[in-house]
Amino acid sequence: MKNLIIGIILLFLFSCSSNPKSTIERNQEELLIEKPQIDYKLNSLPKDINVIYFSDSRIDKPFPEEVKGLLTNYYSFSKENRYFPNIRFINLNKVSSCSMALNRGAYNFIFLLKDSLDNKPYDLCLNRFANKDTLIISDFDNQSMPNNYKNFLINRNDDKYELLRLMSSYSNYAMIIDNEVTGDKYEIGEFWKKEFNKEIIEFSTFNETESSQVIFSNLLLLDQSLKRKRKLSRTISKDLEHKIRTRKDIDALFLSVNTLEARSLKPALDYNYFEGMDVFLANDWEGDVQFLKTDKDLEGVISIDIPFMLPSPLPNDLKSFKNRSRNFAIGYDAFEIVLLLKGTRNSNRTTYKGLTGKITFVNNVIERKSTIFRIKNGIYEYLN
């Protein structure tokens, strides 16, 4: 009896000590990615599927990441629901013409992603799949795509502009740093002027030949402060104590660089600018760099990204995944979207918290929102 009481006390103490892990922030993370709880109408789902894609000829892999993502979600769904359509894979990099025989009744997934296109003219075969049961999945906006297709667009520019709209409520006088991949500092300046009638005070491009210290020395006019001190010292023939003064006419920094570069630039800004400055990061989507559970070098940064690249809990079928990529997330969500479009009575009532963001269906248009967040004291605060 005594041992039983001791065991109950220990169990109670252990459960109490574990309770702090269930914080508000943790609950927010758990809701970031969540599969819809729906009883799908299996008879309405496609019985034949064409998966049309490009494979990068420089990479020797059986399938690109987007197709792996689609198959991962398919295998998970088929195990639970015994859904086994006929799936045909069509690699347009290995098809010399558009003369392949097609099942006109099949549902078409067409992946047009920049990392996979391999500079081939992707639009030559699109008309061959001209039926209402087609989903084009793309990470760039292209006006030449036929209007009769469903489009799932995952565009970095949409995320960038969404973050700029948020920054407009924080800043009147901003500076921009892009890199050689994005090269969009002046485009951002034009958007800032057109949308909010505000001017960008300074522009700069980060590259490997220039240190982050030099960039901020130039942007914040630190050298001018030192020159004034030297000039005054020469005038009075006496060495003076000097405290560097940074300029006061900038209140925010917008970074259009990759996440690794941002981890170098933010600490350099903090070192040179003692008053503190709001920093916004729209990373360049290159290299699939994940955010860390505790990203100390990005402390205070407000950023935007797809949930799959954040340290957020994943569905059960993905818990063993370590290396995450955006293209994998795109393919995974594409399959879930078709389940919702074809296997439910009214997809307009459904919100899917996907790997690429919050996905809704409005008048047969697929809308997606990435996650905006702030890193504060090592915790991810979600702002939308």
mmCIF file of C-alpha atoms in Angstrom:
data_model
loop_
_atom_site.group_PDB
_atom_site.id
_atom_site.type_symbol
_atom_site.label_atom_id
_atom_site.label_comp_id
_atom_site.label_asym_id
_atom_site.label_seq_id
_atom_site.Cartn_x
_atom_site.Cartn_y
_atom_site.Cartn_z
ATOM 1 C CA MET A 1 0.000 0.000 0.000
ATOM 2 C CA LYS A 2 2.842 2.342 0.912
ATOM 3 C CA ASN A 3 4.582 1.665 -2.416
ATOM 4 C CA LEU A 4 1.326 2.332 -4.280
ATOM 5 C CA ILE A 5 0.924 5.725 -2.597
ATOM 6 C CA ILE A 6 4.543 6.634 -3.378
ATOM 7 C CA GLY A 7 3.994 5.605 -6.995
ATOM 8 C CA ILE A 8 0.874 7.785 -7.293
ATOM 9 C CA ILE A 9 2.750 10.758 -5.799
ATOM 10 C CA LEU A 10 5.647 10.299 -8.214
ATOM 11 C CA LEU A 11 3.244 10.009 -11.147
ATOM 12 C CA PHE A 12 1.499 13.201 -10.070
ATOM 13 C CA LEU A 13 4.796 15.072 -9.695
ATOM 14 C CA PHE A 14 6.003 13.830 -13.094
ATOM 15 C CA SER A 15 2.805 14.916 -14.811
ATOM 16 C CA CYS A 16 3.016 18.335 -13.178
ATOM 17 C CA SER A 17 6.625 18.761 -14.244
ATOM 18 C CA SER A 18 5.612 17.928 -17.817
ATOM 19 C CA ASN A 19 2.739 20.397 -18.001
ATOM 20 C CA PRO A 20 4.815 23.503 -18.915
ATOM 21 C CA LYS A 21 5.585 21.941 -22.298
ATOM 22 C CA SER A 22 1.955 22.532 -23.283
ATOM 23 C CA THR A 23 2.387 26.273 -23.704
ATOM 24 C CA ILE A 24 0.312 28.567 -25.867
ATOM 25 C CA GLU A 25 3.172 28.634 -28.362
ATOM 26 C CA ARG A 26 3.196 24.819 -28.537
ATOM 27 C CA ASN A 27 -0.541 24.761 -29.157
ATOM 28 C CA GLN A 28 -0.071 27.266 -31.962
ATOM 29 C CA GLU A 29 2.588 25.020 -33.496
ATOM 30 C CA GLU A 30 0.382 21.974 -33.319
ATOM 31 C CA LEU A 31 -2.293 23.777 -35.325
ATOM 32 C CA LEU A 32 0.118 25.041 -37.971
ATOM 33 C CA ILE A 33 -0.069 21.827 -40.059
ATOM 34 C CA GLU A 34 -3.189 19.718 -39.746
ATOM 35 C CA LYS A 35 -4.933 17.329 -42.102
ATOM 36 C CA PRO A 36 -8.668 17.871 -42.533
ATOM 37 C CA GLN A 37 -10.864 15.365 -40.702
ATOM 38 C CA ILE A 38 -13.157 14.404 -43.580
ATOM 39 C CA ASP A 39 -14.881 11.218 -44.718
ATOM 40 C CA TYR A 40 -14.047 11.414 -48.403
ATOM 41 C CA LYS A 41 -16.415 10.082 -51.052
ATOM 42 C CA LEU A 42 -14.084 7.471 -52.487
ATOM 43 C CA ASN A 43 -16.338 6.787 -55.471
ATOM 44 C CA SER A 44 -15.901 10.420 -56.561
ATOM 45 C CA LEU A 45 -12.110 10.338 -56.513
ATOM 46 C CA PRO A 46 -10.183 9.852 -59.781
ATOM 47 C CA LYS A 47 -9.768 6.229 -60.880
ATOM 48 C CA ASP A 48 -6.957 7.142 -63.290
ATOM 49 C CA ILE A 49 -4.236 9.718 -62.672
ATOM 50 C CA ASN A 50 -1.523 11.188 -64.877
ATOM 51 C CA VAL A 51 1.411 12.749 -63.023
ATOM 52 C CA ILE A 52 3.163 15.015 -65.545
ATOM 53 C CA TYR A 53 6.487 16.476 -64.495
ATOM 54 C CA PHE A 54 10.005 17.468 -65.512
ATOM 55 C CA SER A 55 13.096 15.841 -64.030
ATOM 56 C CA ASP A 56 16.309 17.827 -63.742
ATOM 57 C CA SER A 57 18.741 16.121 -66.110
ATOM 58 C CA ARG A 58 21.633 17.084 -63.816
ATOM 59 C CA ILE A 59 20.252 14.976 -60.949
ATOM 60 C CA ASP A 60 20.048 11.206 -61.218
ATOM 61 C CA LYS A 61 16.906 10.488 -59.199
ATOM 62 C CA PRO A 62 13.883 8.384 -60.125
ATOM 63 C CA PHE A 63 11.467 11.183 -59.151
ATOM 64 C CA PRO A 64 11.829 14.885 -58.313
ATOM 65 C CA GLU A 65 10.879 16.058 -54.819
ATOM 66 C CA GLU A 66 7.387 17.235 -55.834
ATOM 67 C CA VAL A 67 6.456 13.764 -57.110
ATOM 68 C CA LYS A 68 7.874 12.191 -53.944
ATOM 69 C CA GLY A 69 5.641 14.494 -51.910
ATOM 70 C CA LEU A 70 2.561 13.506 -53.899
ATOM 71 C CA LEU A 71 3.367 9.794 -53.547
ATOM 72 C CA THR A 72 3.992 10.096 -49.802
ATOM 73 C CA ASN A 73 0.538 11.581 -49.259
ATOM 74 C CA TYR A 74 -1.020 9.052 -51.650
ATOM 75 C CA TYR A 75 0.521 6.052 -49.846
ATOM 76 C CA SER A 76 -0.641 7.382 -46.489
ATOM 77 C CA PHE A 77 -4.180 7.954 -47.771
ATOM 78 C CA SER A 78 -4.398 4.629 -49.632
ATOM 79 C CA LYS A 79 -3.374 2.627 -46.547
ATOM 80 C CA GLU A 80 -6.157 4.162 -44.497
ATOM 81 C CA ASN A 81 -8.868 4.268 -47.160
ATOM 82 C CA ARG A 82 -7.954 1.499 -49.634
ATOM 83 C CA TYR A 83 -7.886 3.926 -52.535
ATOM 84 C CA PHE A 84 -5.836 2.504 -55.431
ATOM 85 C CA PRO A 85 -6.157 4.475 -58.694
ATOM 86 C CA ASN A 86 -4.126 3.703 -61.795
ATOM 87 C CA ILE A 87 -1.228 6.180 -61.744
ATOM 88 C CA ARG A 88 0.865 6.937 -64.816
ATOM 89 C CA PHE A 89 4.053 8.978 -64.571
ATOM 90 C CA ILE A 90 5.003 11.133 -67.572
ATOM 91 C CA ASN A 91 8.442 12.755 -67.478
ATOM 92 C CA LEU A 92 8.352 15.448 -70.155
ATOM 93 C CA ASN A 93 12.164 15.624 -70.175
ATOM 94 C CA LYS A 94 12.169 12.101 -71.596
ATOM 95 C CA VAL A 95 9.341 12.575 -74.090
ATOM 96 C CA SER A 96 10.611 13.809 -77.438
ATOM 97 C CA SER A 97 7.195 15.038 -78.578
ATOM 98 C CA CYS A 98 3.632 15.358 -77.367
ATOM 99 C CA SER A 99 2.526 12.179 -79.133
ATOM 100 C CA MET A 100 2.160 9.953 -76.062
ATOM 101 C CA ALA A 101 -1.120 8.048 -75.784
ATOM 102 C CA LEU A 102 -3.314 9.450 -73.029
ATOM 103 C CA ASN A 103 -6.365 8.357 -71.123
ATOM 104 C CA ARG A 104 -8.691 11.315 -71.607
ATOM 105 C CA GLY A 105 -10.682 10.385 -68.524
ATOM 106 C CA ALA A 106 -7.668 10.584 -66.211
ATOM 107 C CA TYR A 107 -7.043 13.363 -63.699
ATOM 108 C CA ASN A 108 -3.877 15.313 -64.559
ATOM 109 C CA PHE A 109 -1.352 16.662 -62.070
ATOM 110 C CA ILE A 110 1.018 18.950 -64.020
ATOM 111 C CA PHE A 111 4.071 20.119 -62.072
ATOM 112 C CA LEU A 112 5.742 23.269 -63.442
ATOM 113 C CA LEU A 113 8.374 24.149 -60.865
ATOM 114 C CA LYS A 114 11.420 26.265 -61.637
ATOM 115 C CA ASP A 115 13.864 23.822 -60.033
ATOM 116 C CA SER A 116 12.674 21.028 -62.353
ATOM 117 C CA LEU A 117 11.892 22.687 -65.679
ATOM 118 C CA ASP A 118 15.471 22.368 -66.920
ATOM 119 C CA ASN A 119 14.869 25.243 -69.419
ATOM 120 C CA LYS A 120 12.600 23.150 -71.644
ATOM 121 C CA PRO A 121 9.546 24.784 -73.252
ATOM 122 C CA TYR A 122 6.977 23.490 -70.784
ATOM 123 C CA ASP A 123 3.870 24.864 -72.524
ATOM 124 C CA LEU A 124 4.145 22.839 -75.741
ATOM 125 C CA CYS A 125 2.179 19.849 -74.443
ATOM 126 C CA LEU A 126 -0.296 21.614 -72.146
ATOM 127 C CA ASN A 127 -3.153 21.633 -74.644
ATOM 128 C CA ARG A 128 -2.991 17.849 -74.787
ATOM 129 C CA PHE A 129 -4.314 17.810 -71.228
ATOM 130 C CA ALA A 130 -7.114 20.266 -71.957
ATOM 131 C CA ASN A 131 -9.894 19.008 -69.729
ATOM 132 C CA LYS A 132 -11.479 20.280 -66.559
ATOM 133 C CA ASP A 133 -9.825 17.545 -64.493
ATOM 134 C CA THR A 134 -6.382 19.122 -64.494
ATOM 135 C CA LEU A 135 -4.430 20.756 -61.702
ATOM 136 C CA ILE A 136 -1.393 22.835 -62.663
ATOM 137 C CA ILE A 137 1.033 23.201 -59.780
ATOM 138 C CA SER A 138 3.515 26.033 -60.188
ATOM 139 C CA ASP A 139 5.853 28.211 -58.133
ATOM 140 C CA PHE A 140 5.855 31.104 -60.600
ATOM 141 C CA ASP A 141 3.057 33.176 -62.098
ATOM 142 C CA ASN A 142 2.615 32.614 -65.826
ATOM 143 C CA GLN A 143 -0.056 34.408 -67.798
ATOM 144 C CA SER A 144 0.049 31.921 -70.690
ATOM 145 C CA MET A 145 -1.544 29.102 -68.710
ATOM 146 C CA PRO A 146 -5.036 28.177 -69.972
ATOM 147 C CA ASN A 147 -7.904 29.515 -67.865
ATOM 148 C CA ASN A 148 -9.848 26.249 -67.873
ATOM 149 C CA TYR A 149 -7.280 24.558 -65.601
ATOM 150 C CA LYS A 150 -7.268 24.600 -61.830
ATOM 151 C CA ASN A 151 -4.125 26.356 -60.604
ATOM 152 C CA PHE A 152 -2.237 25.782 -57.364
ATOM 153 C CA LEU A 153 0.251 28.662 -57.221
ATOM 154 C CA ILE A 154 3.005 28.755 -54.596
ATOM 155 C CA ASN A 155 4.803 31.988 -55.357
ATOM 156 C CA ARG A 156 7.607 33.619 -53.334
ATOM 157 C CA ASN A 157 6.592 37.028 -54.666
ATOM 158 C CA ASP A 158 3.147 36.676 -53.054
ATOM 159 C CA ASP A 159 4.835 36.013 -49.724
ATOM 160 C CA LYS A 160 7.242 38.919 -50.193
ATOM 161 C CA TYR A 161 4.451 41.401 -50.905
ATOM 162 C CA GLU A 162 2.419 40.096 -47.958
ATOM 163 C CA LEU A 163 5.379 40.763 -45.663
ATOM 164 C CA LEU A 164 5.856 44.243 -47.142
ATOM 165 C CA ARG A 165 2.225 45.050 -46.373
ATOM 166 C CA LEU A 166 2.835 44.099 -42.777
ATOM 167 C CA MET A 167 6.046 46.165 -42.667
ATOM 168 C CA SER A 168 4.108 49.229 -43.823
ATOM 169 C CA SER A 169 2.419 49.357 -40.410
ATOM 170 C CA TYR A 170 5.833 49.404 -38.706
ATOM 171 C CA SER A 171 7.926 51.592 -40.964
ATOM 172 C CA ASN A 172 8.013 54.882 -42.839
ATOM 173 C CA TYR A 173 11.721 54.934 -43.675
ATOM 174 C CA ALA A 174 13.124 51.551 -44.664
ATOM 175 C CA MET A 175 16.267 50.203 -46.283
ATOM 176 C CA ILE A 176 16.546 47.033 -48.404
ATOM 177 C CA ILE A 177 19.251 44.418 -48.802
ATOM 178 C CA ASP A 178 18.818 41.803 -51.532
ATOM 179 C CA ASN A 179 21.289 39.236 -52.875
ATOM 180 C CA GLU A 180 22.475 38.103 -56.281
ATOM 181 C CA VAL A 181 19.730 35.456 -56.475
ATOM 182 C CA THR A 182 16.753 37.714 -55.773
ATOM 183 C CA GLY A 183 18.048 40.952 -57.330
ATOM 184 C CA ASP A 184 14.737 42.600 -56.472
ATOM 185 C CA LYS A 185 15.646 45.602 -54.318
ATOM 186 C CA TYR A 186 14.448 48.178 -56.858
ATOM 187 C CA GLU A 187 11.293 46.189 -57.620
ATOM 188 C CA ILE A 188 10.547 46.227 -53.880
ATOM 189 C CA GLY A 189 11.204 49.973 -53.824
ATOM 190 C CA GLU A 190 8.705 50.520 -56.638
ATOM 191 C CA PHE A 191 6.077 48.438 -54.825
ATOM 192 C CA TRP A 192 6.730 50.356 -51.574
ATOM 193 C CA LYS A 193 6.256 53.675 -53.391
ATOM 194 C CA LYS A 194 3.188 52.620 -55.396
ATOM 195 C CA GLU A 195 1.315 50.849 -52.601
ATOM 196 C CA PHE A 196 2.175 53.024 -49.603
ATOM 197 C CA ASN A 197 3.598 56.259 -51.067
ATOM 198 C CA LYS A 198 6.781 55.785 -49.049
ATOM 199 C CA GLU A 199 10.409 55.998 -50.128
ATOM 200 C CA ILE A 200 13.148 53.443 -49.586
ATOM 201 C CA ILE A 201 16.037 55.334 -48.022
ATOM 202 C CA GLU A 202 18.905 52.974 -48.913
ATOM 203 C CA PHE A 203 19.471 49.993 -51.231
ATOM 204 C CA SER A 204 22.243 47.419 -51.046
ATOM 205 C CA THR A 205 23.131 43.950 -52.378
ATOM 206 C CA PHE A 206 24.783 41.330 -50.208
ATOM 207 C CA ASN A 207 27.485 39.224 -51.858
ATOM 208 C CA GLU A 208 30.363 37.040 -50.744
ATOM 209 C CA THR A 209 33.011 39.667 -51.486
ATOM 210 C CA GLU A 210 31.654 42.211 -48.986
ATOM 211 C CA SER A 211 31.274 41.611 -45.272
ATOM 212 C CA SER A 212 28.075 42.383 -43.397
ATOM 213 C CA GLN A 213 30.040 44.861 -41.247
ATOM 214 C CA VAL A 214 31.038 46.853 -44.339
ATOM 215 C CA ILE A 215 27.455 46.848 -45.646
ATOM 216 C CA PHE A 216 26.068 48.362 -42.452
ATOM 217 C CA SER A 217 28.975 50.777 -42.132
ATOM 218 C CA ASN A 218 27.947 52.165 -45.522
ATOM 219 C CA LEU A 219 24.176 52.046 -44.976
ATOM 220 C CA LEU A 220 24.269 53.575 -41.501
ATOM 221 C CA LEU A 221 26.931 56.177 -42.439
ATOM 222 C CA LEU A 222 29.267 55.065 -39.644
ATOM 223 C CA ASP A 223 32.348 56.225 -41.573
ATOM 224 C CA GLN A 224 30.954 59.762 -41.765
ATOM 225 C CA SER A 225 30.760 59.907 -37.986
ATOM 226 C CA LEU A 226 34.399 58.797 -37.736
ATOM 227 C CA LYS A 227 35.473 61.347 -40.386
ATOM 228 C CA ARG A 228 33.801 64.154 -38.437
ATOM 229 C CA LYS A 229 35.719 63.134 -35.325
ATOM 230 C CA ARG A 230 39.068 63.084 -37.193
ATOM 231 C CA LYS A 231 38.392 66.469 -38.785
ATOM 232 C CA LEU A 232 37.540 68.048 -35.450
ATOM 233 C CA SER A 233 40.603 66.469 -33.812
ATOM 234 C CA ARG A 234 42.854 67.968 -36.471
ATOM 235 C CA THR A 235 41.197 71.370 -36.047
ATOM 236 C CA ILE A 236 41.821 71.567 -32.309
ATOM 237 C CA SER A 237 45.056 69.485 -32.431
ATOM 238 C CA LYS A 238 43.751 67.131 -29.760
ATOM 239 C CA ASP A 239 42.552 63.578 -29.769
ATOM 240 C CA LEU A 240 38.889 63.287 -28.792
ATOM 241 C CA GLU A 241 36.855 60.554 -27.254
ATOM 242 C CA HIS A 242 34.414 59.330 -29.818
ATOM 243 C CA LYS A 243 31.162 57.397 -29.756
ATOM 244 C CA ILE A 244 29.918 56.321 -33.161
ATOM 245 C CA ARG A 245 26.513 57.762 -34.038
ATOM 246 C CA THR A 246 24.319 56.002 -36.541
ATOM 247 C CA ARG A 247 21.757 57.698 -38.720
ATOM 248 C CA LYS A 248 18.259 58.216 -37.310
ATOM 249 C CA ASP A 249 16.233 58.384 -40.522
ATOM 250 C CA ILE A 250 15.778 54.600 -40.975
ATOM 251 C CA ASP A 251 13.363 52.598 -38.856
ATOM 252 C CA ALA A 252 13.241 49.182 -40.601
ATOM 253 C CA LEU A 253 15.342 46.781 -42.668
ATOM 254 C CA PHE A 254 13.874 44.463 -45.310
ATOM 255 C CA LEU A 255 16.052 41.458 -46.162
ATOM 256 C CA SER A 256 15.495 39.699 -49.486
ATOM 257 C CA VAL A 257 18.300 37.175 -48.985
ATOM 258 C CA ASN A 258 18.663 33.545 -47.973
ATOM 259 C CA THR A 259 18.274 32.419 -44.381
ATOM 260 C CA LEU A 260 21.999 31.759 -43.866
ATOM 261 C CA GLU A 261 22.854 35.268 -45.064
ATOM 262 C CA ALA A 262 20.198 36.704 -42.745
ATOM 263 C CA ARG A 263 21.883 34.896 -39.838
ATOM 264 C CA SER A 264 25.027 36.883 -40.668
ATOM 265 C CA LEU A 265 23.371 40.246 -41.337
ATOM 266 C CA LYS A 266 21.077 40.474 -38.294
ATOM 267 C CA PRO A 267 23.842 40.180 -35.616
ATOM 268 C CA ALA A 268 25.949 42.683 -37.581
ATOM 269 C CA LEU A 269 23.041 45.143 -37.558
ATOM 270 C CA ASP A 270 22.557 44.667 -33.809
ATOM 271 C CA TYR A 271 26.267 45.341 -33.235
ATOM 272 C CA ASN A 272 26.315 48.545 -35.272
ATOM 273 C CA TYR A 273 22.853 49.923 -34.503
ATOM 274 C CA PHE A 274 22.362 50.143 -30.758
ATOM 275 C CA GLU A 275 18.873 51.657 -30.807
ATOM 276 C CA GLY A 276 17.272 48.538 -32.296
ATOM 277 C CA MET A 277 15.532 48.272 -35.658
ATOM 278 C CA ASP A 278 12.632 46.204 -36.992
ATOM 279 C CA VAL A 279 13.945 43.553 -39.395
ATOM 280 C CA PHE A 280 11.820 41.696 -41.951
ATOM 281 C CA LEU A 281 13.047 38.641 -43.856
ATOM 282 C CA ALA A 282 11.626 37.245 -47.101
ATOM 283 C CA ASN A 283 14.154 34.479 -47.758
ATOM 284 C CA ASP A 284 15.050 33.608 -51.325
ATOM 285 C CA TRP A 285 13.739 29.990 -51.284
ATOM 286 C CA GLU A 286 17.146 28.720 -52.418
ATOM 287 C CA GLY A 287 18.699 25.667 -50.798
ATOM 288 C CA ASP A 288 15.675 24.763 -48.643
ATOM 289 C CA VAL A 289 17.311 26.073 -45.461
ATOM 290 C CA GLN A 290 15.085 25.329 -42.464
ATOM 291 C CA PHE A 291 14.478 27.635 -39.527
ATOM 292 C CA LEU A 292 15.905 26.286 -36.273
ATOM 293 C CA LYS A 293 14.004 25.506 -33.096
ATOM 294 C CA THR A 294 16.004 28.259 -31.411
ATOM 295 C CA ASP A 295 17.278 30.626 -34.115
ATOM 296 C CA LYS A 296 19.340 32.969 -31.927
ATOM 297 C CA ASP A 297 20.924 34.864 -34.811
ATOM 298 C CA LEU A 298 17.439 35.795 -36.052
ATOM 299 C CA GLU A 299 16.170 37.025 -32.701
ATOM 300 C CA GLY A 300 13.461 39.649 -33.210
ATOM 301 C CA VAL A 301 13.165 39.066 -36.961
ATOM 302 C CA ILE A 302 9.705 39.013 -38.556
ATOM 303 C CA SER A 303 9.607 36.587 -41.464
ATOM 304 C CA ILE A 304 7.292 34.586 -43.711
ATOM 305 C CA ASP A 305 7.601 31.022 -44.981
ATOM 306 C CA ILE A 306 5.709 27.810 -45.623
ATOM 307 C CA PRO A 307 5.034 25.862 -42.390
ATOM 308 C CA PHE A 308 7.052 22.854 -43.618
ATOM 309 C CA MET A 309 10.275 24.886 -43.289
ATOM 310 C CA LEU A 310 9.492 25.877 -39.695
ATOM 311 C CA PRO A 311 10.175 23.734 -36.599
ATOM 312 C CA SER A 312 6.519 22.721 -36.400
ATOM 313 C CA PRO A 313 5.014 19.278 -35.673
ATOM 314 C CA LEU A 314 4.188 17.200 -38.757
ATOM 315 C CA PRO A 315 1.449 14.685 -39.608
ATOM 316 C CA ASN A 316 2.178 11.106 -38.541
ATOM 317 C CA ASP A 317 3.258 9.980 -42.015
ATOM 318 C CA LEU A 318 5.999 12.642 -42.056
ATOM 319 C CA LYS A 319 7.385 12.438 -38.519
ATOM 320 C CA SER A 320 10.458 10.489 -39.648
ATOM 321 C CA PHE A 321 11.401 13.138 -42.251
ATOM 322 C CA LYS A 322 14.552 15.115 -41.520
ATOM 323 C CA ASN A 323 15.457 16.911 -44.750
ATOM 324 C CA ARG A 324 12.548 19.112 -45.738
ATOM 325 C CA SER A 325 12.125 20.785 -49.119
ATOM 326 C CA ARG A 326 9.561 23.178 -50.538
ATOM 327 C CA ASN A 327 8.982 21.073 -53.652
ATOM 328 C CA PHE A 328 8.166 18.034 -51.511
ATOM 329 C CA ALA A 329 5.639 20.123 -49.571
ATOM 330 C CA ILE A 330 4.111 21.358 -52.842
ATOM 331 C CA GLY A 331 3.569 17.820 -54.144
ATOM 332 C CA TYR A 332 2.172 16.633 -50.812
ATOM 333 C CA ASP A 333 -0.378 19.457 -50.705
ATOM 334 C CA ALA A 334 -1.290 19.024 -54.392
ATOM 335 C CA PHE A 335 -2.588 15.518 -53.715
ATOM 336 C CA GLU A 336 -4.573 16.714 -50.678
ATOM 337 C CA ILE A 337 -6.118 19.511 -52.746
ATOM 338 C CA VAL A 338 -7.444 17.059 -55.334
ATOM 339 C CA LEU A 339 -8.892 14.888 -52.553
ATOM 340 C CA LEU A 340 -10.779 17.949 -51.313
ATOM 341 C CA LEU A 341 -11.882 19.084 -54.788
ATOM 342 C CA LYS A 342 -13.091 15.678 -55.939
ATOM 343 C CA GLY A 343 -13.972 13.865 -52.727
ATOM 344 C CA THR A 344 -16.115 16.423 -50.880
ATOM 345 C CA ARG A 345 -19.476 17.980 -51.581
ATOM 346 C CA ASN A 346 -18.393 21.566 -51.002
ATOM 347 C CA SER A 347 -14.707 22.400 -50.744
ATOM 348 C CA ASN A 348 -15.573 26.097 -50.150
ATOM 349 C CA ARG A 349 -16.331 25.197 -46.545
ATOM 350 C CA THR A 350 -12.932 23.598 -45.992
ATOM 351 C CA THR A 351 -9.636 25.018 -44.765
ATOM 352 C CA TYR A 352 -6.596 22.791 -45.155
ATOM 353 C CA LYS A 353 -3.620 23.624 -42.948
ATOM 354 C CA GLY A 354 -1.069 22.293 -45.366
ATOM 355 C CA LEU A 355 2.694 22.014 -45.582
ATOM 356 C CA THR A 356 2.793 25.060 -47.883
ATOM 357 C CA GLY A 357 0.388 27.155 -45.800
ATOM 358 C CA LYS A 358 -3.282 27.663 -45.070
ATOM 359 C CA ILE A 359 -5.244 26.621 -48.165
ATOM 360 C CA THR A 360 -8.838 27.644 -48.852
ATOM 361 C CA PHE A 361 -11.168 27.368 -51.825
ATOM 362 C CA VAL A 362 -13.078 30.484 -52.857
ATOM 363 C CA ASN A 363 -15.353 30.234 -55.912
ATOM 364 C CA ASN A 364 -13.262 27.368 -57.292
ATOM 365 C CA VAL A 365 -10.049 29.373 -56.847
ATOM 366 C CA ILE A 366 -7.316 27.821 -54.697
ATOM 367 C CA GLU A 367 -5.897 30.388 -52.296
ATOM 368 C CA ARG A 368 -2.807 29.857 -50.126
ATOM 369 C CA LYS A 369 -1.310 31.844 -47.247
ATOM 370 C CA SER A 370 2.157 31.284 -45.829
ATOM 371 C CA THR A 371 2.867 31.750 -42.133
ATOM 372 C CA ILE A 372 4.088 35.115 -40.839
ATOM 373 C CA PHE A 373 6.027 34.809 -37.598
ATOM 374 C CA ARG A 374 8.364 36.600 -35.212
ATOM 375 C CA ILE A 375 11.221 34.911 -33.365
ATOM 376 C CA LYS A 376 11.185 36.269 -29.820
ATOM 377 C CA ASN A 377 13.215 34.829 -26.955
ATOM 378 C CA GLY A 378 13.639 31.626 -28.938
ATOM 379 C CA ILE A 379 9.867 31.187 -29.396
ATOM 380 C CA TYR A 380 7.971 31.408 -32.658
ATOM 381 C CA GLU A 381 5.070 33.846 -32.416
ATOM 382 C CA TYR A 382 2.628 33.407 -35.289
ATOM 383 C CA LEU A 383 1.136 36.654 -36.566
ATOM 384 C CA ASN A 384 -1.523 35.439 -39.001
#
